[in-house]
Coordinates of C-alpha atoms in Angstrom, one line a residue:
Chain A
M1 CA -13.7 -3.7 -15.5
K2 CA -11.3 -3.7 -12.6
V3 CA -8.5 -2.8 -14.9
L4 CA -10.5 0.0 -16.4
S5 CA -11.3 1.5 -12.9
I6 CA -7.7 1.3 -11.9
A7 CA -6.7 3.0 -15.2
L8 CA -9.3 5.7 -14.8
N9 CA -8.1 6.3 -11.2
T10 CA -4.5 6.6 -12.5
F11 CA -5.6 9.0 -15.2
R12 CA -7.5 11.1 -12.7
E13 CA -4.3 11.2 -10.6
N14 CA -2.2 12.4 -13.5
L15 CA -4.9 14.9 -14.5
R16 CA -5.1 16.4 -11.0
D17 CA -1.4 16.4 -10.4
K18 CA 0.9 17.2 -13.3
L19 CA -0.5 17.1 -16.7
L20 CA -1.8 20.7 -17.1
Y21 CA 1.5 22.3 -16.2
N22 CA 3.2 20.3 -18.9
L23 CA 0.7 21.4 -21.5
L24 CA 1.1 25.0 -20.5
I25 CA 4.9 24.9 -20.9
F26 CA 4.5 23.2 -24.3
A27 CA 2.0 25.7 -25.6
L28 CA 4.3 28.6 -24.5
L29 CA 7.3 27.0 -26.0
M30 CA 5.5 26.4 -29.3
I31 CA 4.2 29.9 -29.6
G32 CA 7.4 31.4 -28.4
S33 CA 9.6 29.5 -30.8
S34 CA 7.4 30.2 -33.8
I35 CA 7.5 33.9 -33.2
L36 CA 11.3 33.8 -32.6
I37 CA 12.1 31.6 -35.6
S38 CA 10.0 33.7 -38.0
K39 CA 12.2 36.6 -37.0
L40 CA 15.5 34.7 -37.2
T41 CA 15.1 32.5 -40.3
L42 CA 15.2 33.4 -43.9
G43 CA 14.2 30.2 -45.6
D44 CA 13.0 26.8 -44.6
F45 CA 10.7 28.2 -42.0
D46 CA 8.2 25.5 -42.6
R47 CA 10.7 22.6 -42.0
L48 CA 12.0 24.1 -38.8
M49 CA 8.5 24.8 -37.4
I50 CA 7.5 21.1 -38.1
D51 CA 10.7 19.8 -36.7
I52 CA 10.6 21.8 -33.5
G53 CA 6.9 20.9 -33.2
L54 CA 7.4 17.1 -33.5
A55 CA 10.5 17.2 -31.4
S56 CA 8.6 19.0 -28.6
I57 CA 5.8 16.5 -28.7
N58 CA 8.3 13.7 -28.6
F59 CA 10.4 15.2 -25.8
F60 CA 7.5 16.2 -23.5
G61 CA 5.8 12.8 -24.0
V62 CA 8.9 10.9 -23.2
L63 CA 9.4 13.1 -20.1
I64 CA 5.9 12.2 -18.9
A65 CA 6.3 8.5 -19.8
I66 CA 9.5 8.2 -17.9
F67 CA 8.9 10.3 -14.8
I68 CA 5.3 9.3 -14.2
G69 CA 6.0 5.7 -15.4
I70 CA 8.8 5.1 -12.9
G71 CA 6.5 6.1 -10.1
L72 CA 3.4 4.2 -11.3
V73 CA 4.1 1.1 -9.2
S74 CA 6.9 2.1 -6.8
K75 CA 5.0 5.1 -5.5
E76 CA 2.0 2.9 -4.7
I77 CA 4.3 0.5 -2.8
D78 CA 6.1 3.4 -1.0
K79 CA 2.9 5.1 0.0
K80 CA 1.3 1.8 0.9
T81 CA -1.7 2.6 -1.2
I82 CA -1.2 -0.8 -2.9
Y83 CA -2.1 -2.6 0.3
T84 CA -5.8 -1.7 0.0
I85 CA -5.9 -2.7 -3.7
V86 CA -4.1 -6.0 -3.7
S87 CA -6.0 -7.2 -0.6
K88 CA -9.2 -6.8 -2.7
P89 CA -10.1 -9.4 -5.2
V90 CA -7.8 -7.8 -7.8
A91 CA -5.1 -9.9 -9.5
R92 CA -1.7 -8.3 -9.5
Y93 CA -1.5 -8.3 -13.3
Q94 CA -4.8 -6.4 -13.4
F95 CA -3.4 -3.8 -11.1
L96 CA -0.3 -3.5 -13.3
L97 CA -2.3 -3.3 -16.5
G98 CA -4.6 -0.7 -15.0
K99 CA -1.7 1.5 -14.0
Y100 CA -0.2 1.1 -17.5
L101 CA -3.4 1.9 -19.3
G102 CA -4.0 4.9 -17.1
L103 CA -0.7 6.5 -18.0
T104 CA -1.3 5.6 -21.7
M105 CA -4.6 7.4 -21.5
T106 CA -2.8 10.4 -20.0
L107 CA -0.3 10.4 -22.8
F108 CA -2.9 10.1 -25.4
V109 CA -4.8 13.1 -24.2
N110 CA -1.5 14.9 -23.8
T111 CA -0.4 14.1 -27.3
T112 CA -3.7 15.0 -28.8
V113 CA -3.7 18.4 -27.2
M114 CA -0.1 19.1 -28.3
V115 CA -0.9 18.0 -31.9
I116 CA -3.9 20.3 -32.0
G117 CA -1.6 23.1 -30.8
L118 CA 1.0 22.3 -33.5
V119 CA -1.7 22.1 -36.2
L120 CA -3.1 25.5 -35.1
V121 CA 0.3 27.2 -35.1
L122 CA 1.1 25.7 -38.5
S123 CA -2.2 26.7 -40.1
A124 CA -1.9 30.2 -38.5
R125 CA 1.5 30.4 -40.5
N126 CA -0.1 29.0 -43.6
I127 CA 2.1 25.9 -43.5
P128 CA 0.4 22.9 -45.2
V129 CA -0.3 20.0 -43.0
D130 CA -0.3 16.5 -44.6
M131 CA -1.2 13.0 -43.5
L132 CA 2.5 12.2 -43.0
L133 CA 2.6 14.4 -39.9
F134 CA -0.1 12.4 -38.2
K135 CA 1.6 9.1 -39.1
A136 CA 4.8 10.5 -37.5
V137 CA 2.8 11.4 -34.4
A138 CA 1.2 7.9 -34.3
L139 CA 4.7 6.4 -34.2
I140 CA 5.9 8.9 -31.6
F141 CA 2.9 7.6 -29.5
V142 CA 4.0 4.0 -30.0
E143 CA 7.4 5.0 -28.7
F144 CA 5.7 6.5 -25.6
M145 CA 4.0 3.1 -25.0
V146 CA 7.3 1.3 -25.2
I147 CA 9.0 3.7 -22.9
T148 CA 6.2 3.6 -20.4
A149 CA 6.3 -0.1 -20.3
V150 CA 10.1 -0.1 -19.8
A151 CA 9.7 2.5 -17.0
M152 CA 7.1 0.4 -15.3
L153 CA 9.2 -2.8 -15.7
F154 CA 12.0 -1.1 -13.7
S155 CA 9.7 0.3 -11.2
T156 CA 8.4 -3.2 -10.3
F157 CA 11.7 -4.2 -8.8
T158 CA 13.9 -1.1 -8.1
S159 CA 13.8 2.3 -6.5
T160 CA 12.4 5.4 -8.3
T161 CA 15.8 6.9 -8.8
L162 CA 17.4 3.8 -10.2
S163 CA 14.3 3.3 -12.5
A164 CA 14.7 6.8 -13.8
I165 CA 18.4 6.2 -14.6
F166 CA 17.8 2.8 -16.2
T167 CA 14.8 4.0 -18.3
L168 CA 16.8 7.1 -19.5
A169 CA 19.6 4.8 -20.5
V170 CA 17.3 2.5 -22.5
F171 CA 15.8 5.6 -24.1
V172 CA 19.2 7.0 -25.1
I173 CA 20.7 3.6 -26.2
G174 CA 17.5 2.7 -27.8
H175 CA 18.0 5.5 -30.3
L176 CA 21.5 4.3 -31.0
T177 CA 21.0 0.6 -31.4
P178 CA 22.2 0.4 -35.1
D179 CA 25.5 1.9 -33.9
L180 CA 25.7 -1.0 -31.3
K181 CA 25.7 -3.4 -34.2
T182 CA 28.3 -1.4 -36.2
F183 CA 30.4 -1.1 -33.1
G184 CA 30.2 -4.9 -32.4
E185 CA 31.4 -5.7 -35.9
K186 CA 34.7 -3.9 -35.1
M187 CA 35.1 -6.0 -31.9
D188 CA 36.2 -9.6 -31.3
E189 CA 33.9 -12.6 -31.1
V190 CA 32.7 -12.1 -27.5
G191 CA 32.3 -8.3 -28.0
R192 CA 30.3 -8.8 -31.1
M193 CA 28.0 -11.3 -29.4
M194 CA 27.4 -8.9 -26.5
M195 CA 26.7 -6.0 -28.8
D196 CA 24.4 -8.2 -30.9
G197 CA 22.6 -9.3 -27.8
L198 CA 22.0 -5.7 -26.7
Y199 CA 20.9 -4.8 -30.2
Y200 CA 18.1 -7.4 -30.2
V201 CA 17.1 -7.0 -26.5
L202 CA 16.9 -3.2 -26.4
P203 CA 14.1 -1.4 -28.3
N204 CA 15.1 0.0 -31.6
L205 CA 13.5 3.4 -30.9
E206 CA 14.9 5.1 -34.0
R207 CA 12.4 3.0 -36.0
F208 CA 9.7 5.3 -34.5
N209 CA 11.3 8.4 -35.7
L210 CA 9.7 9.7 -38.9
K211 CA 10.6 13.4 -38.4
G212 CA 13.0 13.3 -41.4
Q213 CA 10.4 11.9 -43.7
V214 CA 7.8 14.5 -42.7
I215 CA 10.2 17.4 -43.3
H216 CA 11.4 16.1 -46.7
H217 CA 7.9 14.9 -47.7
L218 CA 9.2 11.3 -48.1
E219 CA 6.0 9.1 -48.0
I220 CA 6.1 5.9 -45.9
A221 CA 4.4 2.7 -47.2
N222 CA 1.4 1.6 -45.1
A223 CA 2.8 -1.9 -44.8
D224 CA 6.0 -0.5 -43.3
L225 CA 4.1 1.7 -40.9
A226 CA 2.0 -1.3 -39.8
L227 CA 5.1 -3.4 -39.3
I228 CA 6.7 -0.7 -37.1
I229 CA 3.5 -0.4 -35.1
L230 CA 3.4 -4.2 -34.7
Y231 CA 7.0 -4.2 -33.6
G232 CA 6.3 -1.5 -30.9
L233 CA 3.2 -3.3 -29.6
T234 CA 4.9 -6.7 -29.5
Y235 CA 7.8 -5.2 -27.7
T236 CA 5.5 -3.5 -25.2
A237 CA 3.5 -6.7 -24.5
F238 CA 6.7 -8.6 -23.9
V239 CA 8.0 -6.0 -21.4
L240 CA 4.6 -5.8 -19.6
F241 CA 4.5 -9.6 -19.4
T242 CA 8.0 -9.6 -17.8
A243 CA 6.9 -6.8 -15.4
G244 CA 3.9 -9.0 -14.5
V245 CA 6.0 -12.1 -13.7
I246 CA 8.3 -10.0 -11.5
F247 CA 5.4 -8.2 -9.8
Q248 CA 3.5 -11.5 -9.1
R249 CA 6.4 -12.8 -7.0
R250 CA 7.1 -9.7 -5.0
D251 CA 6.5 -9.2 -1.3
F252 CA 5.0 -5.8 -0.4
R253 CA 6.7 -4.9 2.9
Chain B
M1 CA -15.9 -27.3 16.7
A2 CA -16.7 -27.8 13.0
D3 CA -14.2 -26.4 10.5
S4 CA -16.8 -24.0 9.1
D5 CA -16.7 -22.2 12.5
F6 CA -13.2 -21.1 11.8
V7 CA -12.8 -18.0 9.8
V8 CA -9.1 -17.8 9.8
Q9 CA -6.8 -20.8 10.3
T10 CA -3.0 -20.8 10.1
E11 CA -0.9 -23.8 10.3
K12 CA 2.9 -23.5 11.1
L13 CA 3.1 -20.2 9.2
C14 CA 6.7 -18.9 8.7
K15 CA 8.1 -15.9 7.0
T16 CA 11.8 -15.4 6.6
F17 CA 13.1 -12.2 5.0
R18 CA 16.5 -11.7 3.6
V19 CA 17.9 -8.3 4.6
G20 CA 21.0 -6.2 3.7
F21 CA 23.6 -6.7 1.1
W22 CA 24.5 -10.2 2.1
G23 CA 20.9 -11.4 2.3
K24 CA 21.1 -12.2 5.9
K25 CA 18.1 -14.3 7.0
V26 CA 15.7 -12.8 9.6
T27 CA 12.7 -14.7 10.8
A28 CA 9.7 -12.4 11.2
V29 CA 7.0 -15.1 11.8
D30 CA 7.9 -18.4 13.2
L31 CA 5.6 -21.5 13.1
L32 CA 2.5 -19.6 13.9
S33 CA -0.7 -21.7 14.3
L34 CA -3.9 -20.0 15.3
E35 CA -7.6 -20.0 14.6
V36 CA -10.1 -17.1 14.6
R37 CA -13.7 -18.2 15.1
R38 CA -16.8 -16.9 13.5
G39 CA -18.4 -13.9 15.1
E40 CA -15.7 -13.1 17.6
V41 CA -13.5 -10.0 18.1
F42 CA -10.0 -11.4 18.0
G43 CA -7.0 -9.3 19.2
F44 CA -3.6 -10.0 17.8
L45 CA -1.2 -8.6 20.3
G46 CA 2.5 -8.1 20.6
P47 CA 5.1 -5.4 21.0
N48 CA 6.4 -3.4 18.0
G49 CA 8.3 -5.6 15.6
A50 CA 6.8 -8.8 16.9
G51 CA 5.5 -9.9 13.4
K52 CA 1.9 -8.8 13.7
T53 CA 1.8 -6.8 10.5
T54 CA 3.8 -9.4 8.7
T55 CA 1.3 -12.1 9.7
L56 CA -1.7 -9.9 8.6
K57 CA 0.0 -9.1 5.3
M58 CA 0.5 -12.8 4.6
L59 CA -3.2 -13.3 5.3
M60 CA -4.0 -10.5 2.9
G61 CA -1.9 -12.0 0.1
L62 CA 0.5 -9.0 0.2
I63 CA 3.5 -11.2 1.0
Y64 CA 4.0 -14.9 0.5
P65 CA 4.7 -17.3 3.4
T66 CA 8.1 -19.0 3.4
S67 CA 6.4 -22.2 4.7
G68 CA 3.2 -23.3 6.3
T69 CA -0.4 -22.8 5.2
A70 CA -3.3 -20.5 6.0
S71 CA -6.8 -20.3 4.9
I72 CA -9.7 -17.8 5.2
F73 CA -13.2 -19.2 5.1
G74 CA -11.5 -22.4 3.9
H75 CA -10.0 -20.7 0.9
Q76 CA -6.3 -20.5 0.4
I77 CA -5.0 -17.1 1.5
G78 CA -4.4 -14.6 -1.4
S79 CA -7.1 -16.4 -3.6
P80 CA -9.9 -14.2 -5.0
D81 CA -12.4 -16.2 -3.0
A82 CA -10.6 -15.4 0.2
K83 CA -10.2 -11.8 -0.6
G84 CA -13.8 -11.4 -1.7
K85 CA -15.0 -12.1 1.8
L86 CA -12.8 -9.8 3.8
G87 CA -12.1 -6.1 4.3
F88 CA -8.6 -4.9 5.3
L89 CA -7.4 -1.7 6.8
P90 CA -3.6 -1.4 6.8
E91 CA -1.5 0.2 9.5
S92 CA -1.3 4.1 9.3
P93 CA -2.9 4.0 5.9
Y94 CA -2.1 6.4 3.1
F95 CA -4.8 6.8 0.5
Y96 CA -5.1 8.5 -2.9
D97 CA -5.2 12.0 -1.5
Y98 CA -6.4 13.6 -4.8
L99 CA -9.7 11.8 -4.4
T100 CA -12.7 13.1 -2.5
G101 CA -14.3 10.9 0.2
G102 CA -17.1 9.8 -2.2
E103 CA -14.7 9.1 -5.2
F104 CA -12.5 7.1 -2.9
L105 CA -15.2 4.8 -1.8
R106 CA -16.6 4.5 -5.3
F107 CA -13.2 3.5 -6.6
Y108 CA -13.0 0.6 -4.2
G109 CA -16.6 -0.3 -5.0
H110 CA -15.6 -0.7 -8.6
L111 CA -13.0 -3.3 -7.6
F112 CA -15.9 -5.4 -6.3
N113 CA -17.9 -4.8 -9.5
L114 CA -20.3 -2.5 -7.7
W115 CA -21.6 0.2 -10.0
G116 CA -24.4 2.8 -10.4
A117 CA -27.2 3.3 -7.9
A118 CA -26.4 0.3 -5.7
L119 CA -22.8 1.6 -5.3
E120 CA -24.0 5.2 -4.6
K121 CA -26.4 3.8 -1.9
R122 CA -23.6 1.8 -0.3
V123 CA -21.2 4.7 -0.3
D124 CA -23.7 6.9 1.5
E125 CA -24.5 4.2 4.0
L126 CA -20.8 3.7 4.8
L127 CA -20.1 7.4 5.1
D128 CA -23.0 7.5 7.5
T129 CA -21.7 4.5 9.5
V130 CA -18.3 6.1 10.0
G131 CA -19.8 9.5 10.6
M132 CA -18.2 11.1 7.6
T133 CA -21.2 12.2 5.5
H134 CA -19.9 15.8 5.5
A135 CA -16.6 14.7 3.8
K136 CA -18.1 13.2 0.7
D137 CA -17.0 16.0 -1.5
L138 CA -13.8 16.9 0.4
Q139 CA -10.4 15.8 -1.0
L140 CA -8.6 13.3 1.2
R141 CA -5.5 15.6 1.4
K142 CA -7.6 17.8 3.7
F143 CA -8.6 15.0 6.1
S144 CA -7.3 14.8 9.6
K145 CA -5.7 11.5 10.8
G146 CA -8.8 10.4 12.5
M147 CA -10.9 11.2 9.4
L148 CA -8.5 9.1 7.3
Q149 CA -8.8 6.2 9.7
R150 CA -12.6 6.4 9.6
V151 CA -12.7 6.6 5.8
G152 CA -10.1 3.7 5.7
I153 CA -12.5 1.6 7.8
A154 CA -15.3 2.5 5.4
Q155 CA -13.3 1.2 2.4
A156 CA -12.6 -2.0 4.3
L157 CA -16.4 -2.5 4.6
I158 CA -17.4 -1.6 1.0
N159 CA -18.1 -5.2 0.1
D160 CA -19.9 -5.9 3.3
P161 CA -17.2 -8.4 4.3
E162 CA -17.7 -11.3 6.8
L163 CA -14.3 -10.8 8.2
V164 CA -12.8 -7.4 8.9
V165 CA -9.0 -7.2 9.5
L166 CA -7.6 -4.0 11.0
D167 CA -4.0 -3.4 11.5
E168 CA -3.3 -1.1 14.5
P169 CA -6.6 0.6 14.0
M170 CA -6.1 2.8 17.2
S171 CA -2.6 3.9 16.8
G172 CA -2.0 7.6 16.4
L173 CA -5.6 8.5 17.3
D174 CA -6.6 10.7 20.1
P175 CA -8.8 9.3 23.0
I176 CA -12.0 10.4 21.2
G177 CA -10.9 8.8 18.0
R178 CA -10.0 5.6 19.8
K179 CA -13.3 5.4 21.4
E180 CA -15.0 5.9 18.1
V181 CA -13.0 3.1 16.6
R182 CA -13.8 0.8 19.6
D183 CA -17.5 1.6 19.3
L184 CA -17.3 0.8 15.6
I185 CA -15.7 -2.6 16.2
L186 CA -18.4 -3.5 18.8
R187 CA -21.0 -2.5 16.2
L188 CA -19.4 -4.7 13.7
R189 CA -19.5 -7.6 16.1
E190 CA -23.2 -6.9 16.8
S191 CA -24.0 -7.1 13.1
G192 CA -22.5 -10.6 13.1
K193 CA -19.1 -9.9 11.6
T194 CA -15.8 -11.4 12.7
V195 CA -13.2 -8.8 13.5
M196 CA -9.5 -9.4 13.8
F197 CA -7.3 -6.6 14.8
S198 CA -3.7 -6.1 15.8
S199 CA -2.6 -3.8 18.6
H200 CA 0.1 -3.1 21.0
I201 CA -2.3 -1.1 23.2
L202 CA -3.5 -3.8 25.6
H203 CA -6.1 -1.8 27.3
D204 CA -8.1 -1.6 24.0
A205 CA -7.8 -5.3 23.5
E206 CA -9.0 -6.0 27.1
L207 CA -12.1 -3.9 26.5
L208 CA -13.0 -5.3 23.1
C209 CA -11.7 -8.8 22.5
D210 CA -13.4 -12.2 23.0
R211 CA -10.1 -13.9 22.5
V212 CA -6.5 -12.7 21.9
A213 CA -3.3 -14.2 20.6
M214 CA 0.0 -12.8 21.9
I215 CA 3.0 -13.0 19.6
M216 CA 6.6 -12.1 20.5
K217 CA 9.6 -12.2 18.2
G218 CA 7.5 -14.0 15.6
K219 CA 6.3 -16.8 17.9
L220 CA 2.9 -17.3 19.5
V221 CA 3.3 -17.1 23.3
A222 CA -0.4 -17.2 24.4
C223 CA -3.7 -17.6 22.9
G224 CA -7.2 -17.8 24.5
H225 CA -10.0 -16.0 26.2
V226 CA -9.0 -12.7 27.8
S227 CA -10.4 -13.8 31.2
E228 CA -8.5 -17.2 31.0
L229 CA -5.2 -15.6 30.1
I230 CA -5.5 -13.1 32.9
A231 CA -6.6 -15.7 35.4
G232 CA -3.5 -17.7 34.5
G233 CA -1.4 -14.7 35.6
T234 CA -3.1 -13.6 38.8
T235 CA -1.1 -13.5 42.0
N236 CA -4.2 -12.8 44.2
E237 CA -2.5 -9.7 45.5
V238 CA -4.7 -7.6 47.9
E239 CA -4.0 -4.1 48.9
M240 CA -5.2 -2.9 52.4
V241 CA -5.3 0.6 53.7
I242 CA -5.6 0.8 57.5
D243 CA -6.0 3.7 60.0
R244 CA -5.1 3.9 63.6
L245 CA -3.0 0.8 63.7
L246 CA -1.0 0.3 67.0
P247 CA 2.7 -0.5 66.7
E248 CA 2.3 -4.1 67.9
A249 CA -0.5 -4.8 65.5
L250 CA 1.5 -3.1 62.7
E251 CA 4.4 -5.4 63.5
Q252 CA 2.1 -8.4 63.3
I253 CA 0.7 -7.4 59.9
S254 CA 4.1 -6.4 58.6
S255 CA 5.3 -9.9 59.0
L256 CA 2.6 -11.1 56.7
A257 CA 2.8 -8.3 54.1
S258 CA 4.9 -8.3 51.0
K259 CA 5.0 -4.5 51.0
V260 CA 4.3 -1.9 53.8
V261 CA 3.9 1.9 53.2
L262 CA 3.5 4.2 56.2
Q263 CA 1.8 7.6 55.7
G264 CA 1.4 9.3 59.0
E265 CA -1.6 7.5 60.8
R266 CA -2.3 5.5 57.7
V267 CA -0.7 2.2 56.6
M268 CA -0.9 0.6 53.2
V269 CA 0.0 -3.1 53.0
V270 CA 0.1 -5.6 50.2
L271 CA -0.8 -9.2 51.0
T272 CA -0.3 -12.1 48.6
S273 CA -2.6 -14.8 49.9
Q274 CA -6.2 -15.2 51.1
Q275 CA -4.9 -16.8 54.3
D276 CA -2.7 -13.8 55.1
V277 CA -5.7 -11.5 54.4
D278 CA -7.8 -13.4 56.9
L279 CA -5.1 -13.2 59.6
A280 CA -4.6 -9.5 58.9
L281 CA -8.3 -8.9 59.3
D282 CA -8.3 -10.7 62.6
V283 CA -5.4 -8.4 63.8
I284 CA -7.2 -5.3 62.7
R285 CA -10.4 -6.3 64.5
S286 CA -8.7 -7.2 67.8
A287 CA -6.6 -4.0 67.7
K288 CA -9.8 -2.0 67.0
A289 CA -8.1 -0.3 64.0
K290 CA -10.1 1.0 61.1
L291 CA -10.0 -0.7 57.7
V292 CA -10.3 2.1 55.1
A293 CA -9.9 0.1 51.9
L294 CA -9.4 -3.4 50.6
T295 CA -8.6 -3.8 46.9
P296 CA -7.9 -7.0 45.1
H297 CA -5.2 -6.4 42.4
K298 CA -6.6 -7.7 39.1
A299 CA -4.0 -9.0 36.8
S300 CA -4.2 -7.3 33.4
L301 CA -3.1 -8.3 30.0
E302 CA -0.2 -5.9 30.6
D303 CA 1.1 -8.1 33.4
L304 CA 0.8 -11.1 31.1
F305 CA 2.5 -9.1 28.3
I306 CA 5.4 -8.1 30.5
R307 CA 5.8 -11.6 32.0
E308 CA 5.9 -13.2 28.6
A309 CA 8.4 -10.6 27.3
K310 CA 10.8 -11.4 30.1
G311 CA 10.5 -15.2 29.4
A312 CA 10.5 -14.7 25.6
P313 CA 12.8 -16.9 23.5
P314 CA 16.2 -15.4 22.4
A315 CA 15.8 -12.4 20.1
V316 CA 15.9 -12.7 16.3
E317 CA 18.7 -10.6 14.9
A318 CA 16.8 -7.6 13.6
R319 CA 13.4 -6.1 13.7
V320 CA 11.3 -6.6 10.6
A321 CA 8.2 -4.5 10.3

């Protein structure tokens, strides 16, 4: 229950502070681009529309996950609001989990609204919407969960600016991890071990990208989908656990 | 005194921070042992940077001691049992400013598993106690500093704690705000609670505290009843103001006095012992001068503070908040 009230409080903070602006920008971008593209494109209008729509959902979600995620804990410490929470009978991991769930809730609401927007625009243009689109969105959401956990991990031990840089780096490299492996194969023994290490430690974010499949109508097996989701959740749990261990030892001064 | 009479006990508590790039060690709290007794108002005094806040944060489980032990109601500091029985107001607190007064207190109530009608009743009671009923639906970002302090005290009381710990509750408040906080502390004591507060404003401590501890550069330099501590520091100085004193008489009194100030017909002298006072009175009577005023100089905590500061151990290398 304590975790839930901290989560709801975080959700309320997000709602009162930043979320609505983001939604407004997204909606404008969606509507604007659909009108523009319909005037510029001859064929493949459907594909572009879906591609831009999913990419926007992904982009805006990642922005929120990183830039609110990095402040989740460090802002509480900087503003000393954490003093009144941790001095109550609340375990530190409960605080951390509550903050994480709060932002996940925000992202969920945000993603839902954006998907509704996308579906509305698509149906207004008579573009068929199939199940695959929603599967792609589900994986995008799992990616948000991973990124949020990573952002929060950094924010438990370093400053906001550094957390932002590190998380962005993880996000970019996370989409290129297969290249790390290929790159390592061309290096000597030590180089290959390092690249392999990075490949396994960093999240393989490209696994959560189904945009190609959606556009080309390539169905994904449910077992594969479940496996990818399981991978994302396990990775998230591991990162949160690490964040918890670091946070537990920290002095708030 | 039985162990159960002690609300807070610390035993050789130490905190060392590592600061800077090379991790230089700085001792913020050094072998601090003290006790707070049930039902008293306990002042924790010291200049800025003495280690007051660090000590309180250790008691609240916000930072971990480097060595030594401490307990609250017999429970280890930082444990849920210890935290459940206390309320804490941090120094110059910042709160979630997007919440209204009511939402703010409800949130803290939830952390003690208070819900529904019982919580609503408690929130109303507390807002009334701190005189903030009008701010129930006002966002905290619109509060003045005094209002924030009051709502901060309300959140510290949400679980009806037996021990209330306030870090610099009077700092930054205007005289009216300070009086309100003082009254609130006295009301808490009347209702049987133990109050521990830190301050560098000695006047407030003198007015409120049963006992005080004084800490300088991390070390405990004095601890005890306010009256005892002050008595230890008295010099029995007496100030006399005399009119119409003839030159010979003035000469006699001047030889006794530690300080003489002439203002026209009027003379002010400071005497340092009872014997000197008696002799001076004899001179005044025989010279038929007029005694206008006789004021014993009471030592204050401030005198003690300054005396201890002068004799304090060598400085630690840097100030740690």
